[in-house]
Amino acid sequence: MSARVLIVDDLFPNVKLLETKLALEYFDTVAAMNGPDAIAICEKGLCDIVLLDVMMPGMDGFEVCRYLKNNPVTAHLPVVMVTALDQPSDRLRGLDAGADDFLTKPVDDTALFSRVRSLVRLKALTDELRSRALASRDYGIGDPLALAAAENGLDAKVLLIEDRRGAAERMATALGQNHTVTVEADPQQAMLVAAEGGFDCVMVSLDLEGFDGLRLCSQLRSLDRTRNVPLIMLAEPQDQGRIVRGLDFGVHDYLMRPVDRNELLARVRTQIRRKRFSDVLRGAVQASMQLAVTDGLTGLHNRRYLDNHLGTLFCDAASRQRPLAALILDIDRFKTINDTYGHEAGDEVLRTFAERIRLHTRTVDIVARYGGEEVVIILPDAGLVEAQAIAERIRARVEATAFDILRASRSVPVTVSIGVAVRDADDASPADMLKRADLALYRAKHAGRNRVEAQAA
Amino acid sequence: MSARVLIVDDLFPNVKLLETKLALEYFDTVAAMNGPDAIAICEKGLCDIVLLDVMMPGMDGFEVCRYLKNNPVTAHLPVVMVTALDQPSDRLRGLDAGADDFLTKPVDDTALFSRVRSLVRLKALTDELRSRALASRDYGIGDPLALAAAENGLDAKVLLIEDRRGAAERMATALGQNHTVTVEADPQQAMLVAAEGGFDCVMVSLDLEGFDGLRLCSQLRSLDRTRNVPLIMLAEPQDQGRIVRGLDFGVHDYLMRPVDRNELLARVRTQIRRKRFSDVLRGAVQASMQLAVTDGLTGLHNRRYLDNHLGTLFCDAASRQRPLAALILDIDRFKTINDTYGHEAGDEVLRTFAERIRLHTRTVDIVARYGGEEVVIILPDAGLVEAQAIAERIRARVEATAFDILRASRSVPVTVSIGVAVRDADDASPADMLKRADLALYRAKHAGRNRVEAQAA
């Protein structure tokens, strides 16, 4: 994936050197000579990845990284710290600041490019998701980015696929302080565990006895159920070739043995944050779509949902020659409640009404607020007798207990009238069935309310 | 990106050979020995790409490909036809059937792997989008996949970046029959044209005079405004290295010179279909999110949108010390219209009412159906005098022409009462302002309706 790389370094020759190298690899580059300029470029969305020098006058690289990773607008940008420092403690400070990797100057070109390519590709996979989530924010449906960036990367489920008992124990102990760790030594078994376990991060030893750990990684990246889970390879220094290969096909990160405890914690945490960031965005997009078919007051489906789905259910039932029933429910004298106790009390009654209905319907049923105090229920595979029984149960349940209103300071008796109809072989469309249910409801109202009436046989 | 590759071939040794090769490259494989089995695997979502033999008993590869590409559930899967045939006409039949590429046996491994990798990566970029679109279908908001798969790939805007006049003319003429073609010889100028032009496909010569066409490709893939546009490289046989490089960083396809006219048309069309497929999915996700904040009947925003945005507008206005106005509009004697002419007539009146309001509001205003026959308008930067003027204009516009109802078979006079209020420095929340507008509306009603009343000064 081609990409715009932001090079941040206060020394011009360093910038030039990296620019030249990256250009030869067909990356676009943009440069900043200090922290604030770098942040401004990131906030404007003008780059896809940041190569960040540590030692800069003013704001140093650690600060810049921390700022970018805690800012909802820039948290998704991969940051690679590049520095002449080579103390494990510096490395760790970088990772702790949220950096995705930490490379030491002079930078090995293969390592640099394979890392940049892998991070850019992983970013591209969530760019689409992020822009949908941004749109959901623009529509005023919460601020998923802020929520996602606030994720701390703790209390996760980690799967460690490692058959060296000593190493496995050491890592499990270290990770166990913040996370729940499952250790699995057998690669075949590990695939099953990974697919079922709902892990936030999976670590794979490349040196399993008699099995190529990289193949396990590739399978985990291929399977639907595991492809979104971050993968970290555990490698020996001589595994360089396989590391590059792994990064190329989508493994997220690696740790070199002997594994440094703090680096282990930092890298695992970074991956967990990254995954949860995507999960939050995905959830936000999903939720905002769900809102489109949900009634805001009662949480039932809305009329749009009913209109969209009823046709399909009706045709299905017709082609499979299965029954289909419709109930129309209307709260009796609802206007009186509103007029006597105010709109808020009316809303409370509607919410409680919805709750009681939910107790007597199945997940396959459609329960939709049709307007005002009217609810429509569609029951697949239900005949007239069954539908009447359900209607009667709901009617009785509504009547049985008075409804709390005005924050439970009062309660009012509520009753409901219900019209029932079933699909007829002669029906041209579901509207015919609904019309019969509506007529039945009309009869229930005129026969004194608080009744179930079914269509004429 | 690791992926599951479906190998379709009726000869077992061929399957085995490809399986072995792909496994060495860390791909997962699954095999089918005939067309129907292959289709079943694709429909179950068990693979990411298809390597398809042409000559099979029963359903041949062309048929399988056409079926997959026209089926909404499988249209997104890349298909590479692999065959011993080497007639340009076969190649073309494959591409015409919608194949993403056509490789000839014995297959060159580098070509095969770079192609499979590139196609799998491109697919991964839209997988997230596709699953969101699937969700939107599950919620009953149209069927974007069916719509997307029906796209024909014609009538597109194509940009051809080529400085050889003869070649450019030949290609422009061939493409011009189905598309609008822009030819640009200067690479710098081409970037500007590409960014502004809204093209469906861009073709880039790798052999521009004094300029590396591949660099242009990388820039086009990096820039926000062009990164989703399909790119096709025009290459000479000796460009193999740069072709692999280009595919690796995200170029979608290439054509070898001398360019075969029919292959040109087929490959361009495939790319256009692919792009439009994503565009339709993206649009569907966007639209379903928009529905969440839209009132189904009038197309105005709904109360959810108002509730989400009003707080922000209110705080903005307070911190910038700018005015902010609220109008509450209520159609006079709306119940009478409903009771006299029925609910459908009432709905027609509401829709026309919304249209007339839209004529007098700006895009920065919030116009939301608040419930029943009540609409709230929020006017940023508007003071009391201005808000009253707008309210008066709407009131007059509603009264001026009777409303068509019952499909224009009748018309009824309609009037509206409007309450106006502006943000006060003492207001703790926007609810205070709305309350004053509501009181003003109450006075308008009591003073005889069809009036604008503002809050007491």
Coordinates of C-alpha atoms in Angstrom, one line a residue, chain A residues 5-252:
Chain A
V5 CA 4.9 9.1 5.5
L6 CA 5.5 11.9 7.9
I7 CA 9.2 12.2 8.9
V8 CA 9.7 14.2 12.1
D9 CA 13.3 15.1 12.9
D10 CA 15.0 18.4 13.9
L11 CA 18.1 17.6 11.8
F12 CA 17.7 18.4 8.1
P13 CA 20.2 15.7 6.9
N14 CA 18.3 13.0 8.7
V15 CA 15.0 14.1 7.1
K16 CA 16.7 14.1 3.7
L17 CA 18.2 10.7 4.1
L18 CA 14.9 9.1 5.1
E19 CA 13.0 11.0 2.3
T20 CA 15.3 9.6 -0.3
K21 CA 15.1 6.1 1.0
L22 CA 11.3 6.1 1.2
A23 CA 10.9 7.8 -2.2
L24 CA 12.9 4.9 -3.8
E25 CA 10.3 2.6 -2.2
Y26 CA 7.5 4.6 -3.8
F27 CA 6.3 6.2 -0.6
D28 CA 5.2 9.8 -0.5
T29 CA 6.8 11.9 2.2
V30 CA 6.1 15.0 4.2
A31 CA 8.4 16.4 6.8
A32 CA 8.2 18.3 10.1
M33 CA 11.2 19.7 12.0
N34 CA 9.5 19.8 15.4
G35 CA 6.7 18.4 17.5
P36 CA 4.0 21.0 17.1
D37 CA 4.4 21.1 13.3
A38 CA 4.1 17.3 13.3
I39 CA 1.0 17.3 15.3
A40 CA -0.6 19.9 13.1
I41 CA 0.1 17.8 10.0
C42 CA -1.4 14.7 11.7
E43 CA -4.5 16.6 12.8
K44 CA -5.1 17.8 9.3
G45 CA -5.1 14.2 8.1
L46 CA -2.1 14.8 5.8
C47 CA -0.3 11.6 6.5
D48 CA -0.8 7.8 7.1
I49 CA 2.1 7.0 9.3
V50 CA 4.7 8.9 11.5
L51 CA 8.4 8.2 11.7
L52 CA 9.3 10.1 14.8
D53 CA 12.7 11.2 16.2
V54 CA 13.0 11.1 19.9
M55 CA 15.5 13.8 20.7
M56 CA 14.1 17.2 19.6
P57 CA 14.4 20.6 21.2
G58 CA 11.1 21.7 22.9
M59 CA 8.6 18.9 22.7
D60 CA 10.4 15.6 22.5
G61 CA 9.3 12.5 20.6
F62 CA 7.8 10.8 23.6
E63 CA 5.5 13.8 24.2
V64 CA 4.5 14.0 20.6
C65 CA 3.7 10.3 20.5
R66 CA 1.7 10.5 23.7
Y67 CA -0.2 13.5 22.4
L68 CA -1.0 11.8 19.1
K69 CA -2.2 8.5 20.7
N70 CA -4.5 10.2 23.2
N71 CA -6.1 12.6 20.7
P72 CA -9.2 11.0 19.1
V73 CA -8.4 12.6 15.8
T74 CA -4.9 11.1 15.5
A75 CA -5.0 8.0 17.7
H76 CA -5.4 5.7 14.6
L77 CA -2.1 6.9 13.1
P78 CA 0.8 4.3 13.4
V79 CA 3.8 5.9 15.0
V80 CA 7.3 4.4 14.7
M81 CA 10.0 6.0 16.9
V82 CA 13.4 6.2 15.3
T83 CA 16.3 7.1 17.4
A84 CA 20.0 6.9 18.1
L85 CA 19.2 5.9 21.7
D86 CA 19.5 2.2 22.4
Q87 CA 18.8 1.8 26.1
P88 CA 16.0 -0.7 26.8
S89 CA 14.5 2.0 29.0
D90 CA 14.2 4.4 26.0
R91 CA 12.6 1.7 23.9
L92 CA 10.2 1.2 26.7
R93 CA 9.4 4.8 27.1
G94 CA 8.5 5.0 23.4
L95 CA 6.3 1.9 23.6
D96 CA 4.7 3.2 26.8
A97 CA 3.9 6.4 25.0
G98 CA 1.9 4.3 22.7
A99 CA 4.4 3.9 19.8
D100 CA 3.7 1.0 17.5
D101 CA 7.4 0.3 17.2
F102 CA 10.8 1.6 18.1
L103 CA 13.7 1.4 15.6
T104 CA 17.3 2.2 16.4
K105 CA 19.6 4.2 14.2
P106 CA 21.3 3.4 12.0
V107 CA 18.0 1.9 10.8
D108 CA 18.2 -1.4 8.9
D109 CA 16.3 -0.6 5.7
T110 CA 14.6 -4.0 5.4
A111 CA 13.3 -3.7 8.9
L112 CA 12.1 -0.2 8.4
F113 CA 10.3 -0.8 5.1
S114 CA 8.7 -4.0 6.1
R115 CA 7.5 -2.3 9.3
V116 CA 6.2 0.7 7.6
R117 CA 4.4 -1.3 4.9
S118 CA 2.8 -3.6 7.5
L119 CA 1.6 -0.7 9.7
V120 CA 0.2 1.2 6.7
R121 CA -1.6 -1.8 5.4
L122 CA -3.2 -2.5 8.8
K123 CA -4.2 1.1 9.0
A124 CA -5.8 1.0 5.6
L125 CA -8.0 -1.8 6.7
T126 CA -9.7 0.4 9.3
D127 CA -9.7 3.6 7.4
E128 CA -13.0 2.9 5.9
L129 CA -14.5 2.0 9.2
R130 CA -13.1 5.2 10.7
S131 CA -14.7 7.4 8.1
R132 CA -18.0 5.7 8.6
A133 CA -17.7 6.3 12.3
L134 CA -16.8 9.9 11.6
A135 CA -20.0 10.2 9.6
S136 CA -22.0 8.8 12.5
R137 CA -20.5 11.5 14.7
D138 CA -21.5 14.1 12.2
Y139 CA -25.0 12.9 12.3
G140 CA -24.9 13.5 16.0
I141 CA -24.9 9.8 17.1
G142 CA -22.3 10.0 19.9
D143 CA -18.6 10.5 19.5
P144 CA -17.1 7.0 18.9
L145 CA -13.6 8.3 18.2
A146 CA -13.3 9.9 21.7
L147 CA -14.6 6.7 23.2
A148 CA -12.2 4.6 21.2
A149 CA -9.2 6.7 22.0
A150 CA -9.9 6.5 25.7
E151 CA -9.4 2.7 25.7
N152 CA -6.7 1.7 28.1
G153 CA -5.7 -1.7 26.7
L154 CA -6.0 -3.5 30.1
D155 CA -8.2 -6.5 31.3
A156 CA -7.9 -8.4 28.1
K157 CA -8.0 -12.0 27.1
V158 CA -4.7 -13.1 25.8
L159 CA -3.9 -16.5 24.1
L160 CA -0.3 -17.6 24.3
I161 CA 0.6 -20.4 21.9
E162 CA 4.0 -21.6 23.2
D163 CA 5.3 -25.1 23.9
R164 CA 8.4 -24.2 25.9
R165 CA 7.1 -24.5 29.4
G166 CA 9.5 -22.1 31.1
A167 CA 9.0 -19.3 28.6
A168 CA 5.3 -19.8 28.7
E169 CA 5.1 -19.6 32.5
R170 CA 7.3 -16.4 32.6
M171 CA 5.2 -14.6 30.0
A172 CA 1.9 -15.8 31.5
T173 CA 2.9 -14.5 34.9
A174 CA 4.0 -11.1 33.5
L175 CA 0.8 -10.7 31.5
G176 CA -1.4 -12.2 34.2
Q177 CA -1.1 -9.0 36.3
N178 CA -3.2 -7.1 33.8
H179 CA -4.9 -9.7 31.7
T180 CA -6.4 -13.2 31.6
V181 CA -3.9 -15.5 29.9
T182 CA -4.6 -18.9 28.3
V183 CA -1.5 -21.0 27.4
E184 CA -1.8 -23.6 24.7
A185 CA 1.1 -25.8 23.6
D186 CA -0.5 -27.8 20.8
P187 CA -0.9 -25.9 17.5
Q188 CA -4.0 -27.8 16.3
Q189 CA -5.7 -27.4 19.6
A190 CA -4.7 -23.7 19.6
M191 CA -6.6 -23.0 16.4
L192 CA -9.8 -24.3 18.0
V193 CA -9.2 -22.4 21.2
A194 CA -8.5 -19.2 19.2
A195 CA -11.6 -19.6 17.2
E196 CA -13.8 -20.1 20.2
G197 CA -12.2 -17.9 22.8
G198 CA -12.9 -14.3 21.9
F199 CA -9.4 -13.2 22.5
D200 CA -8.1 -9.7 22.3
C201 CA -4.6 -10.7 21.4
V202 CA -2.9 -14.0 20.3
M203 CA 0.8 -14.6 20.7
V204 CA 2.4 -17.3 18.6
S205 CA 5.9 -18.9 19.0
L206 CA 7.6 -19.3 15.6
D207 CA 9.6 -22.2 17.1
L208 CA 7.0 -24.7 18.0
E209 CA 8.3 -28.3 18.1
G210 CA 7.6 -29.8 14.7
F211 CA 5.3 -27.1 13.5
D212 CA 5.8 -23.8 11.7
G213 CA 4.3 -21.1 13.9
L214 CA 4.1 -18.8 10.9
R215 CA 1.6 -21.2 9.3
L216 CA -0.5 -20.9 12.4
C217 CA -0.3 -17.1 12.1
S218 CA -1.4 -17.3 8.4
Q219 CA -4.4 -19.6 9.4
L220 CA -5.4 -17.3 12.2
R221 CA -5.3 -14.3 9.7
S222 CA -7.4 -16.3 7.2
L223 CA -10.2 -17.6 9.3
D224 CA -13.3 -15.3 9.7
R225 CA -13.5 -15.8 13.4
T226 CA -9.9 -14.8 14.1
R227 CA -8.8 -12.4 11.4
N228 CA -9.5 -9.3 13.4
V229 CA -7.5 -10.5 16.4
P230 CA -4.1 -8.9 16.8
L231 CA -1.2 -11.4 16.3
I232 CA 2.2 -11.1 17.9
M233 CA 5.0 -13.5 16.8
L234 CA 7.6 -14.7 19.3
A235 CA 10.9 -15.0 17.4
E236 CA 14.6 -15.8 17.6
P237 CA 17.1 -13.3 16.1
Q238 CA 17.7 -15.8 13.2
D239 CA 14.0 -15.7 12.3
Q240 CA 14.4 -12.4 10.5
G241 CA 13.2 -13.8 7.1
R242 CA 10.0 -15.3 8.6
I243 CA 9.3 -12.1 10.6
V244 CA 9.3 -10.1 7.4
R245 CA 7.1 -12.7 5.8
G246 CA 4.7 -12.6 8.7
L247 CA 4.5 -8.8 8.7
D248 CA 3.9 -8.9 5.0
F249 CA 0.8 -11.2 5.3
G250 CA -0.7 -9.3 8.1
V251 CA 0.8 -10.3 11.5
H252 CA 0.7 -7.2 13.6

